[in-house]
Every structure is written in C-alpha cells, then in structure tokens.
Amino acid sequence: MTTDLDARIRMARDIERGASVLSSRVVEAFLNVPRHPFVPAFYRSEGAVHRPWRSGDEGWLRAVYADEALVTEVDGVHAEDAPAGGVGGAATSSSTAPGLMAEMLDALDVRPGDRVLEIGTGTGYNAALLCHLAGAGNVTTVDRTGRLVDAARERLAGAGFAAAVVRAGDGAVGCPGGAPYDRIIATCSVRRIPPAWLDQCVTGGLIVAPIGNALGGGAVACLTKLPDGGAAGRFLHRP
Ligand SMILES: C[S@@+](CC[C@H](N)C(=O)[O-])C[C@H]1O[C@@H](n2cnc3c(N)ncnc32)[C@H](O)[C@@H]1O
C-alpha cells in the first residue's frame, strides 16, 4: 500500500527530474512538507460539473501527489462545502501544480530569515513551503476571503507553522503591516505589478508573479527591486 510519505517522496523526485535546475533547498522543502493536509477536498471536473473528491475517496491520495493543479473553490463554493452532486461555474481557487510551484520558489530564492509576502494563500500549501524555507515567523500570506484564510491558517498551524501571519484582503495593496519584505510572490495572475508591492519590497529584493489575466495563467515574471523604486528582470522559461 502506498503511504502519503511514499507518494510525497515520489512527487518530489518527479519535480526534481522534470525541472532543468532546482535548488536542493526547494526539493528538500517538498520532501518535508506534506500536501495532503492542505487539500482534504478538491474538485474533479466531469464536463461542466465539478464534483468534490474527498480524503478517503478512491484515488484521492494519488491525485494529491500528482503534479497537477487541484481546484478547491468554484465560484466561491469551497470543495469542502460542496454537495456530492457537484457545482457548476469557474475555478476561483486552487492548489497550483507542484512543478510550477517549485520553479517559482526556486526563482524566489528564499533564504532562512527572509521576510516573505505571498499574495494568494489558497490552500496554504505554498505558504507552508515558504515557512519551511524562511521560518514561519517571517511569512505573511494574503487571500481574498475569510473562508480561505481561516482554513489555511488552521492547516498551517497543524503543520507546525502557527507563527505565519494569514490575512484576508486584497493582495493588490500588499500587506503594509509586515513590510518591508525581502521576497514577494504572487500565486494569482496580475496584469501589472501593483505599486504597493514595489513600495513594500526592499531594494535588491525579489518579486515573482504570473503576469496574465486568468487564475494562475500567464508568464511568470521574476523581478529585482531597483534603487530607483522600479524593478527589472525576466520571464521564467516554461512552455
Ligand atoms: C492558484 S490559487 C492559490 C494557490 C496557493 N498558493 C496554494 O498553495 O494553494 C490563487 C489564489 O489567489 C487568490 N487571489 C486572487 N486574486 C487575489 C487578490 N487580489 N488578493 C488576494 N488573493 C487573491 C485566489 O483567491 C486564490 O486562492
């Protein structure tokens, strides 16, 4: 029988093999932080209907540790609250595919002690990886609704990361209370980098964010904050 630890080790090794270069700190974070406590339920799509798939259901653990995005909220209805028959609508929150998370975390180059802001808490899994890399007391994460952040806060605490700050609010304004940050990562797409992120990032700090207009879509920008208050960088190479 495959245990969650076996599945996690296999996923971390698959991520390592799939990426061109990945820092050992990022791989080690995926080996140490389990994904399953953060996704007790998510949706699978059958045509236009999204049906909840819950912990204990056939194939659930395999899906959790596949390199796939897991949709956890559809039009504001969390998979944990969904009727068995499912719901219709568009995805409004998900756990990003681990391979993409790994590449974004690698680009973010988080060191122990770095103050990190994440925009788009979602399930809290990426925040947990950030806590492992930077130290939980250095991580602030923001999402739109109380439903999402309350669940993520509870799961982060369960994983030993109670010191992380988890806030509801519009990530476009960053989180001024915890500023300045050495690293800022967005897991939702933005059309342009909000001025508040530049204001709240230290000079020489890094900002990693998908530039696009859909949930998780677009090309991922990796920018360095410049002394003149702007930022410059590159897009990550991904198909
Ligand atoms: C891909 S999901 C999050 C993945 C998450 N980091 C994880 O590990 O599960 C993107 C998240 O961004 C959030 N989001 C979108 N726009 C936002 C905004 N303006 N402010 C804060 N959160 C936002 C969505 O609610 C969604 O939960």
PDB file of C-alpha atoms and ligand atoms in Angstrom:
ATOM      1  CA  MET A   1       0.000   0.000   0.000  1.00  0.00           C
ATOM      2  CA  THR A   2       1.339   3.466  -0.924  1.00  0.00           C
ATOM      3  CA  THR A   3       1.609   5.751   2.107  1.00  0.00           C
ATOM      4  CA  ASP A   4       1.430   9.539   1.916  1.00  0.00           C
ATOM      5  CA  LEU A   5       5.182   9.631   2.652  1.00  0.00           C
ATOM      6  CA  ASP A   6       5.955   7.313  -0.310  1.00  0.00           C
ATOM      7  CA  ALA A   7       3.722   9.443  -2.520  1.00  0.00           C
ATOM      8  CA  ARG A   8       5.374  12.668  -1.327  1.00  0.00           C
ATOM      9  CA  ILE A   9       8.891  11.351  -1.944  1.00  0.00           C
ATOM     10  CA  ARG A  10       7.902  10.220  -5.445  1.00  0.00           C
ATOM     11  CA  MET A  11       6.374  13.626  -6.213  1.00  0.00           C
ATOM     12  CA  ALA A  12       9.496  15.477  -5.000  1.00  0.00           C
ATOM     13  CA  ARG A  13      11.723  13.247  -7.140  1.00  0.00           C
ATOM     14  CA  ASP A  14       9.435  13.765 -10.170  1.00  0.00           C
ATOM     15  CA  ILE A  15       9.579  17.535  -9.677  1.00  0.00           C
ATOM     16  CA  GLU A  16      13.381  17.378  -9.468  1.00  0.00           C
ATOM     17  CA  ARG A  17      13.624  15.287 -12.650  1.00  0.00           C
ATOM     18  CA  GLY A  18      11.138  17.491 -14.548  1.00  0.00           C
ATOM     19  CA  ALA A  19      12.914  20.791 -13.866  1.00  0.00           C
ATOM     20  CA  SER A  20      16.145  21.813 -15.600  1.00  0.00           C
ATOM     21  CA  VAL A  21      17.815  23.009 -12.387  1.00  0.00           C
ATOM     22  CA  LEU A  22      16.253  23.194  -8.939  1.00  0.00           C
ATOM     23  CA  SER A  23      17.937  24.196  -5.701  1.00  0.00           C
ATOM     24  CA  SER A  24      18.294  21.395  -3.183  1.00  0.00           C
ATOM     25  CA  ARG A  25      16.563  23.628  -0.593  1.00  0.00           C
ATOM     26  CA  VAL A  26      13.392  23.674  -2.708  1.00  0.00           C
ATOM     27  CA  VAL A  27      13.450  19.899  -3.259  1.00  0.00           C
ATOM     28  CA  GLU A  28      14.042  19.405   0.466  1.00  0.00           C
ATOM     29  CA  ALA A  29      11.020  21.621   1.249  1.00  0.00           C
ATOM     30  CA  PHE A  30       8.779  19.430  -0.950  1.00  0.00           C
ATOM     31  CA  LEU A  31      10.178  16.332   0.777  1.00  0.00           C
ATOM     32  CA  ASN A  32       9.403  17.726   4.227  1.00  0.00           C
ATOM     33  CA  VAL A  33       6.054  19.471   3.810  1.00  0.00           C
ATOM     34  CA  PRO A  34       3.101  17.193   3.023  1.00  0.00           C
ATOM     35  CA  ARG A  35       0.456  18.427   0.564  1.00  0.00           C
ATOM     36  CA  HIS A  36      -2.455  16.258   1.687  1.00  0.00           C
ATOM     37  CA  PRO A  37      -3.347  18.128   4.941  1.00  0.00           C
ATOM     38  CA  PHE A  38      -3.923  21.261   2.825  1.00  0.00           C
ATOM     39  CA  VAL A  39      -6.262  19.648   0.292  1.00  0.00           C
ATOM     40  CA  PRO A  40      -8.735  17.446   2.219  1.00  0.00           C
ATOM     41  CA  ALA A  41     -11.198  18.072  -0.629  1.00  0.00           C
ATOM     42  CA  PHE A  42     -10.909  19.380  -4.174  1.00  0.00           C
ATOM     43  CA  TYR A  43     -12.927  19.193  -7.360  1.00  0.00           C
ATOM     44  CA  ARG A  44     -12.601  16.989 -10.382  1.00  0.00           C
ATOM     45  CA  SER A  45     -14.349  18.113 -13.498  1.00  0.00           C
ATOM     46  CA  GLU A  46     -16.852  15.993 -15.381  1.00  0.00           C
ATOM     47  CA  GLY A  47     -17.848  18.188 -18.312  1.00  0.00           C
ATOM     48  CA  ALA A  48     -19.356  21.372 -16.898  1.00  0.00           C
ATOM     49  CA  VAL A  49     -19.885  19.844 -13.422  1.00  0.00           C
ATOM     50  CA  HIS A  50     -17.229  19.961 -10.710  1.00  0.00           C
ATOM     51  CA  ARG A  51     -17.666  17.127  -8.203  1.00  0.00           C
ATOM     52  CA  PRO A  52     -15.963  17.100  -4.806  1.00  0.00           C
ATOM     53  CA  TRP A  53     -13.280  14.468  -4.261  1.00  0.00           C
ATOM     54  CA  ARG A  54     -12.596  13.967  -0.584  1.00  0.00           C
ATOM     55  CA  SER A  55      -9.965  12.442   1.650  1.00  0.00           C
ATOM     56  CA  GLY A  56     -10.637   8.696   1.785  1.00  0.00           C
ATOM     57  CA  ASP A  57     -12.245   8.549  -1.683  1.00  0.00           C
ATOM     58  CA  GLU A  58     -10.708   6.072  -4.142  1.00  0.00           C
ATOM     59  CA  GLY A  59      -7.671   7.612  -5.873  1.00  0.00           C
ATOM     60  CA  TRP A  60      -7.658  10.776  -3.705  1.00  0.00           C
ATOM     61  CA  LEU A  61      -4.088  10.345  -2.358  1.00  0.00           C
ATOM     62  CA  ARG A  62      -2.702   9.572  -5.830  1.00  0.00           C
ATOM     63  CA  ALA A  63      -4.327  12.751  -7.183  1.00  0.00           C
ATOM     64  CA  VAL A  64      -2.955  14.822  -4.268  1.00  0.00           C
ATOM     65  CA  TYR A  65       0.637  13.805  -5.069  1.00  0.00           C
ATOM     66  CA  ALA A  66       0.380  14.069  -8.855  1.00  0.00           C
ATOM     67  CA  ASP A  67       1.992  17.103 -10.496  1.00  0.00           C
ATOM     68  CA  GLU A  68      -1.400  18.661 -11.122  1.00  0.00           C
ATOM     69  CA  ALA A  69      -3.269  21.777 -10.031  1.00  0.00           C
ATOM     70  CA  LEU A  70      -6.168  20.910  -7.709  1.00  0.00           C
ATOM     71  CA  VAL A  71      -9.241  23.133  -7.930  1.00  0.00           C
ATOM     72  CA  THR A  72     -10.532  23.796  -4.409  1.00  0.00           C
ATOM     73  CA  GLU A  73     -13.097  26.550  -4.989  1.00  0.00           C
ATOM     74  CA  VAL A  74     -15.631  27.078  -7.793  1.00  0.00           C
ATOM     75  CA  ASP A  75     -17.486  30.410  -7.947  1.00  0.00           C
ATOM     76  CA  GLY A  76     -16.782  30.880  -4.250  1.00  0.00           C
ATOM     77  CA  VAL A  77     -18.011  27.387  -3.197  1.00  0.00           C
ATOM     78  CA  HIS A  78     -15.229  25.506  -1.422  1.00  0.00           C
ATOM     79  CA  ALA A  79     -14.953  21.799  -2.292  1.00  0.00           C
ATOM     80  CA  GLU A  80     -15.331  21.001   1.428  1.00  0.00           C
ATOM     81  CA  ASP A  81     -18.772  22.695   1.395  1.00  0.00           C
ATOM     82  CA  ALA A  82     -19.924  21.328  -1.979  1.00  0.00           C
ATOM     83  CA  PRO A  83     -22.898  18.969  -2.393  1.00  0.00           C
ATOM     84  CA  ALA A  84     -21.988  15.427  -3.525  1.00  0.00           C
ATOM     85  CA  GLY A  85     -23.659  16.126  -6.882  1.00  0.00           C
ATOM     86  CA  GLY A  86     -21.174  18.900  -7.546  1.00  0.00           C
ATOM     87  CA  VAL A  87     -21.414  22.501  -8.680  1.00  0.00           C
ATOM     88  CA  GLY A  88     -21.102  24.408 -11.960  1.00  0.00           C
ATOM     89  CA  GLY A  89     -19.041  27.515 -12.605  1.00  0.00           C
ATOM     90  CA  ALA A  90     -15.462  28.685 -12.895  1.00  0.00           C
ATOM     91  CA  ALA A  91     -12.498  27.882 -10.656  1.00  0.00           C
ATOM     92  CA  THR A  92     -11.798  30.675  -8.166  1.00  0.00           C
ATOM     93  CA  SER A  93      -9.078  28.981  -6.064  1.00  0.00           C
ATOM     94  CA  SER A  94      -6.738  26.047  -6.485  1.00  0.00           C
ATOM     95  CA  SER A  95      -3.533  24.450  -5.285  1.00  0.00           C
ATOM     96  CA  THR A  96      -1.024  25.205  -8.064  1.00  0.00           C
ATOM     97  CA  ALA A  97       0.699  22.271  -9.840  1.00  0.00           C
ATOM     98  CA  PRO A  98       3.745  21.372  -7.681  1.00  0.00           C
ATOM     99  CA  GLY A  99       6.191  21.516 -10.622  1.00  0.00           C
ATOM    100  CA  LEU A 100       5.242  25.143 -11.298  1.00  0.00           C
ATOM    101  CA  MET A 101       5.313  25.947  -7.564  1.00  0.00           C
ATOM    102  CA  ALA A 102       8.858  24.522  -7.403  1.00  0.00           C
ATOM    103  CA  GLU A 103      10.068  26.664 -10.302  1.00  0.00           C
ATOM    104  CA  MET A 104       8.519  29.799  -8.813  1.00  0.00           C
ATOM    105  CA  LEU A 105      10.004  29.053  -5.369  1.00  0.00           C
ATOM    106  CA  ASP A 106      13.371  28.392  -6.963  1.00  0.00           C
ATOM    107  CA  ALA A 107      13.240  31.779  -8.725  1.00  0.00           C
ATOM    108  CA  LEU A 108      12.226  33.435  -5.433  1.00  0.00           C
ATOM    109  CA  ASP A 109      15.461  32.149  -3.840  1.00  0.00           C
ATOM    110  CA  VAL A 110      14.175  32.243  -0.249  1.00  0.00           C
ATOM    111  CA  ARG A 111      16.835  32.082   2.476  1.00  0.00           C
ATOM    112  CA  PRO A 112      16.262  31.378   6.175  1.00  0.00           C
ATOM    113  CA  GLY A 113      15.275  34.652   7.844  1.00  0.00           C
ATOM    114  CA  ASP A 114      13.963  36.327   4.666  1.00  0.00           C
ATOM    115  CA  ARG A 115      10.709  38.244   5.252  1.00  0.00           C
ATOM    116  CA  VAL A 116       8.282  36.871   2.680  1.00  0.00           C
ATOM    117  CA  LEU A 117       4.888  38.072   1.448  1.00  0.00           C
ATOM    118  CA  GLU A 118       2.667  35.689  -0.518  1.00  0.00           C
ATOM    119  CA  ILE A 119      -0.367  37.002  -2.407  1.00  0.00           C
ATOM    120  CA  GLY A 120      -2.904  34.181  -2.897  1.00  0.00           C
ATOM    121  CA  THR A 121      -2.884  31.906   0.158  1.00  0.00           C
ATOM    122  CA  GLY A 122      -5.345  29.418  -1.363  1.00  0.00           C
ATOM    123  CA  THR A 123      -4.932  26.122   0.482  1.00  0.00           C
ATOM    124  CA  GLY A 124      -1.859  27.285   2.419  1.00  0.00           C
ATOM    125  CA  TYR A 125       0.422  24.615   0.901  1.00  0.00           C
ATOM    126  CA  ASN A 126       2.748  27.096  -0.837  1.00  0.00           C
ATOM    127  CA  ALA A 127       2.763  29.217   2.343  1.00  0.00           C
ATOM    128  CA  ALA A 128       3.837  26.099   4.270  1.00  0.00           C
ATOM    129  CA  LEU A 129       6.740  25.567   1.858  1.00  0.00           C
ATOM    130  CA  LEU A 130       7.685  29.247   2.342  1.00  0.00           C
ATOM    131  CA  CYS A 131       7.550  28.734   6.136  1.00  0.00           C
ATOM    132  CA  HIS A 132       9.891  25.767   5.789  1.00  0.00           C
ATOM    133  CA  LEU A 133      12.312  27.844   3.707  1.00  0.00           C
ATOM    134  CA  ALA A 134      12.219  31.185   5.581  1.00  0.00           C
ATOM    135  CA  GLY A 135      10.905  30.338   9.050  1.00  0.00           C
ATOM    136  CA  ALA A 136       7.180  30.605   9.803  1.00  0.00           C
ATOM    137  CA  GLY A 137       7.540  33.856  11.759  1.00  0.00           C
ATOM    138  CA  ASN A 138       8.850  35.548   8.602  1.00  0.00           C
ATOM    139  CA  VAL A 139       5.918  34.622   6.339  1.00  0.00           C
ATOM    140  CA  THR A 140       2.820  36.747   5.652  1.00  0.00           C
ATOM    141  CA  THR A 141       0.169  35.442   3.270  1.00  0.00           C
ATOM    142  CA  VAL A 142      -2.993  37.145   1.994  1.00  0.00           C
ATOM    143  CA  ASP A 143      -6.126  35.905   0.206  1.00  0.00           C
ATOM    144  CA  ARG A 144      -9.471  37.440  -0.666  1.00  0.00           C
ATOM    145  CA  THR A 145     -11.850  35.719   1.741  1.00  0.00           C
ATOM    146  CA  GLY A 146     -12.179  34.684   5.362  1.00  0.00           C
ATOM    147  CA  ARG A 147     -13.248  31.162   4.279  1.00  0.00           C
ATOM    148  CA  LEU A 148      -9.949  30.520   2.519  1.00  0.00           C
ATOM    149  CA  VAL A 149      -7.638  32.169   5.046  1.00  0.00           C
ATOM    150  CA  ASP A 150      -9.323  30.614   8.096  1.00  0.00           C
ATOM    151  CA  ALA A 151      -8.868  27.098   6.677  1.00  0.00           C
ATOM    152  CA  ALA A 152      -5.289  27.831   5.591  1.00  0.00           C
ATOM    153  CA  ARG A 153      -4.381  29.328   8.995  1.00  0.00           C
ATOM    154  CA  GLU A 154      -5.682  26.243  10.772  1.00  0.00           C
ATOM    155  CA  ARG A 155      -3.773  23.891   8.450  1.00  0.00           C
ATOM    156  CA  LEU A 156      -0.575  25.888   8.701  1.00  0.00           C
ATOM    157  CA  ALA A 157      -0.820  25.677  12.491  1.00  0.00           C
ATOM    158  CA  GLY A 158      -1.424  21.918  12.215  1.00  0.00           C
ATOM    159  CA  ALA A 159       1.762  21.626  10.155  1.00  0.00           C
ATOM    160  CA  GLY A 160       3.749  23.469  12.847  1.00  0.00           C
ATOM    161  CA  PHE A 161       3.659  26.897  11.180  1.00  0.00           C
ATOM    162  CA  ALA A 162       1.325  28.782  13.557  1.00  0.00           C
ATOM    163  CA  ALA A 163       3.680  31.776  13.571  1.00  0.00           C
ATOM    164  CA  ALA A 164       2.835  32.659   9.964  1.00  0.00           C
ATOM    165  CA  VAL A 165       0.567  35.692   9.500  1.00  0.00           C
ATOM    166  CA  VAL A 166      -2.514  34.794   7.405  1.00  0.00           C
ATOM    167  CA  ARG A 167      -4.754  37.723   6.416  1.00  0.00           C
ATOM    168  CA  ALA A 168      -7.918  38.284   4.395  1.00  0.00           C
ATOM    169  CA  GLY A 169      -7.770  41.213   1.993  1.00  0.00           C
ATOM    170  CA  ASP A 170      -6.963  42.428  -1.468  1.00  0.00           C
ATOM    171  CA  GLY A 171      -3.396  41.410  -2.252  1.00  0.00           C
ATOM    172  CA  ALA A 172      -3.089  44.325  -4.678  1.00  0.00           C
ATOM    173  CA  VAL A 173      -2.341  46.517  -1.652  1.00  0.00           C
ATOM    174  CA  GLY A 174       0.192  44.014  -0.287  1.00  0.00           C
ATOM    175  CA  CYS A 175       0.286  43.829   3.499  1.00  0.00           C
ATOM    176  CA  PRO A 176       1.778  47.091   4.811  1.00  0.00           C
ATOM    177  CA  GLY A 177       1.788  45.919   8.444  1.00  0.00           C
ATOM    178  CA  GLY A 178       4.536  43.358   7.792  1.00  0.00           C
ATOM    179  CA  ALA A 179       6.593  45.429   5.316  1.00  0.00           C
ATOM    180  CA  PRO A 180       9.301  45.647   4.174  1.00  0.00           C
ATOM    181  CA  TYR A 181       9.682  42.210   2.560  1.00  0.00           C
ATOM    182  CA  ASP A 182      12.787  40.602   1.091  1.00  0.00           C
ATOM    183  CA  ARG A 183      10.675  38.386  -1.152  1.00  0.00           C
ATOM    184  CA  ILE A 184       7.174  38.800  -2.632  1.00  0.00           C
ATOM    185  CA  ILE A 185       5.433  36.005  -4.511  1.00  0.00           C
ATOM    186  CA  ALA A 186       2.004  36.056  -6.150  1.00  0.00           C
ATOM    187  CA  THR A 187       0.216  32.812  -6.926  1.00  0.00           C
ATOM    188  CA  CYS A 188      -2.579  34.650  -8.755  1.00  0.00           C
ATOM    189  CA  SER A 189      -2.004  36.459 -12.034  1.00  0.00           C
ATOM    190  CA  VAL A 190      -1.782  40.220 -12.247  1.00  0.00           C
ATOM    191  CA  ARG A 191      -1.930  42.460 -15.320  1.00  0.00           C
ATOM    192  CA  ARG A 192       0.898  44.593 -13.949  1.00  0.00           C
ATOM    193  CA  ILE A 193       2.930  44.645 -10.744  1.00  0.00           C
ATOM    194  CA  PRO A 194       0.933  46.715  -8.213  1.00  0.00           C
ATOM    195  CA  PRO A 195       2.859  49.788  -6.953  1.00  0.00           C
ATOM    196  CA  ALA A 196       2.264  48.623  -3.340  1.00  0.00           C
ATOM    197  CA  TRP A 197       4.448  45.534  -3.937  1.00  0.00           C
ATOM    198  CA  LEU A 198       7.301  47.727  -5.165  1.00  0.00           C
ATOM    199  CA  ASP A 199       6.869  50.045  -2.160  1.00  0.00           C
ATOM    200  CA  GLN A 200       6.866  47.094   0.263  1.00  0.00           C
ATOM    201  CA  CYS A 201       9.889  45.275  -1.215  1.00  0.00           C
ATOM    202  CA  VAL A 202      13.457  46.087  -0.101  1.00  0.00           C
ATOM    203  CA  THR A 203      15.960  47.280  -2.699  1.00  0.00           C
ATOM    204  CA  GLY A 204      17.573  44.158  -4.141  1.00  0.00           C
ATOM    205  CA  GLY A 205      14.573  42.064  -3.061  1.00  0.00           C
ATOM    206  CA  LEU A 206      12.819  39.675  -5.462  1.00  0.00           C
ATOM    207  CA  ILE A 207       9.246  39.648  -6.756  1.00  0.00           C
ATOM    208  CA  VAL A 208       7.890  36.564  -8.563  1.00  0.00           C
ATOM    209  CA  ALA A 209       4.452  36.819 -10.153  1.00  0.00           C
ATOM    210  CA  PRO A 210       2.481  35.429 -13.088  1.00  0.00           C
ATOM    211  CA  ILE A 211       1.582  38.220 -15.485  1.00  0.00           C
ATOM    212  CA  GLY A 212      -1.706  37.481 -17.210  1.00  0.00           C
ATOM    213  CA  ASN A 213      -5.406  37.816 -16.633  1.00  0.00           C
ATOM    214  CA  ALA A 214      -6.643  34.388 -15.543  1.00  0.00           C
ATOM    215  CA  LEU A 215      -6.272  32.339 -12.349  1.00  0.00           C
ATOM    216  CA  GLY A 216      -2.675  31.135 -12.338  1.00  0.00           C
ATOM    217  CA  GLY A 217      -2.317  31.905 -16.070  1.00  0.00           C
ATOM    218  CA  GLY A 218       0.289  33.916 -17.942  1.00  0.00           C
ATOM    219  CA  ALA A 219       4.065  34.014 -17.970  1.00  0.00           C
ATOM    220  CA  VAL A 220       5.908  34.138 -14.645  1.00  0.00           C
ATOM    221  CA  ALA A 221       7.993  37.279 -14.107  1.00  0.00           C
ATOM    222  CA  CYS A 222      11.000  37.300 -11.761  1.00  0.00           C
ATOM    223  CA  LEU A 223      11.968  40.879 -10.892  1.00  0.00           C
ATOM    224  CA  THR A 224      14.591  42.564  -8.724  1.00  0.00           C
ATOM    225  CA  LYS A 225      13.627  45.780  -6.922  1.00  0.00           C
ATOM    226  CA  LEU A 226      15.904  48.603  -8.094  1.00  0.00           C
ATOM    227  CA  PRO A 227      17.250  51.554  -6.066  1.00  0.00           C
ATOM    228  CA  ASP A 228      15.114  53.967  -8.150  1.00  0.00           C
ATOM    229  CA  GLY A 229      11.938  52.269  -6.870  1.00  0.00           C
ATOM    230  CA  GLY A 230      11.251  50.315 -10.072  1.00  0.00           C
ATOM    231  CA  ALA A 231      12.042  46.688 -10.849  1.00  0.00           C
ATOM    232  CA  ALA A 232      13.610  44.761 -13.708  1.00  0.00           C
ATOM    233  CA  GLY A 233      14.016  41.100 -14.550  1.00  0.00           C
ATOM    234  CA  ARG A 234      12.994  38.267 -16.829  1.00  0.00           C
ATOM    235  CA  PHE A 235      10.267  35.777 -17.531  1.00  0.00           C
ATOM    236  CA  LEU A 236      10.839  32.187 -16.393  1.00  0.00           C
ATOM    237  CA  HIS A 237      11.331  29.785 -19.282  1.00  0.00           C
ATOM    238  CA  ARG A 238       8.316  27.473 -19.381  1.00  0.00           C
ATOM    239  CA  PRO A 239       6.384  26.047 -22.301  1.00  0.00           C
TER     240      PRO A 239
HETATM  241  C1  LIG B   1      -3.625  29.453  -7.569  1.00  0.00           C
HETATM  242  S1  LIG B   1      -4.555  29.928  -6.176  1.00  0.00           S
HETATM  243  C2  LIG B   1      -3.510  29.808  -4.764  1.00  0.00           C
HETATM  244  C3  LIG B   1      -2.503  28.729  -4.598  1.00  0.00           C
HETATM  245  C4  LIG B   1      -1.972  28.719  -3.208  1.00  0.00           C
HETATM  246  N1  LIG B   1      -0.759  29.490  -3.090  1.00  0.00           N
HETATM  247  C5  LIG B   1      -1.819  27.328  -2.675  1.00  0.00           C
HETATM  248  O1  LIG B   1      -0.715  26.906  -2.358  1.00  0.00           O
HETATM  249  O2  LIG B   1      -2.843  26.648  -2.551  1.00  0.00           O
HETATM  250  C6  LIG B   1      -4.598  31.696  -6.350  1.00  0.00           C
HETATM  251  C7  LIG B   1      -5.251  32.384  -5.167  1.00  0.00           C
HETATM  252  O3  LIG B   1      -5.151  33.788  -5.352  1.00  0.00           O
HETATM  253  C8  LIG B   1      -6.264  34.377  -4.727  1.00  0.00           C
HETATM  254  N2  LIG B   1      -6.410  35.731  -5.236  1.00  0.00           N
HETATM  255  C9  LIG B   1      -6.792  36.137  -6.475  1.00  0.00           C
HETATM  256  N3  LIG B   1      -6.804  37.470  -6.539  1.00  0.00           N
HETATM  257  C10 LIG B   1      -6.428  37.934  -5.317  1.00  0.00           C
HETATM  258  C11 LIG B   1      -6.254  39.218  -4.758  1.00  0.00           C
HETATM  259  N4  LIG B   1      -6.461  40.339  -5.464  1.00  0.00           N
HETATM  260  N5  LIG B   1      -5.876  39.324  -3.467  1.00  0.00           N
HETATM  261  C12 LIG B   1      -5.634  38.205  -2.723  1.00  0.00           C
HETATM  262  N6  LIG B   1      -5.791  36.957  -3.205  1.00  0.00           N
HETATM  263  C13 LIG B   1      -6.173  36.818  -4.479  1.00  0.00           C
HETATM  264  C14 LIG B   1      -7.409  33.441  -5.066  1.00  0.00           C
HETATM  265  O4  LIG B   1      -8.451  33.579  -4.123  1.00  0.00           O
HETATM  266  C15 LIG B   1      -6.721  32.081  -4.988  1.00  0.00           C
HETATM  267  O5  LIG B   1      -6.923  31.488  -3.725  1.00  0.00           O
END
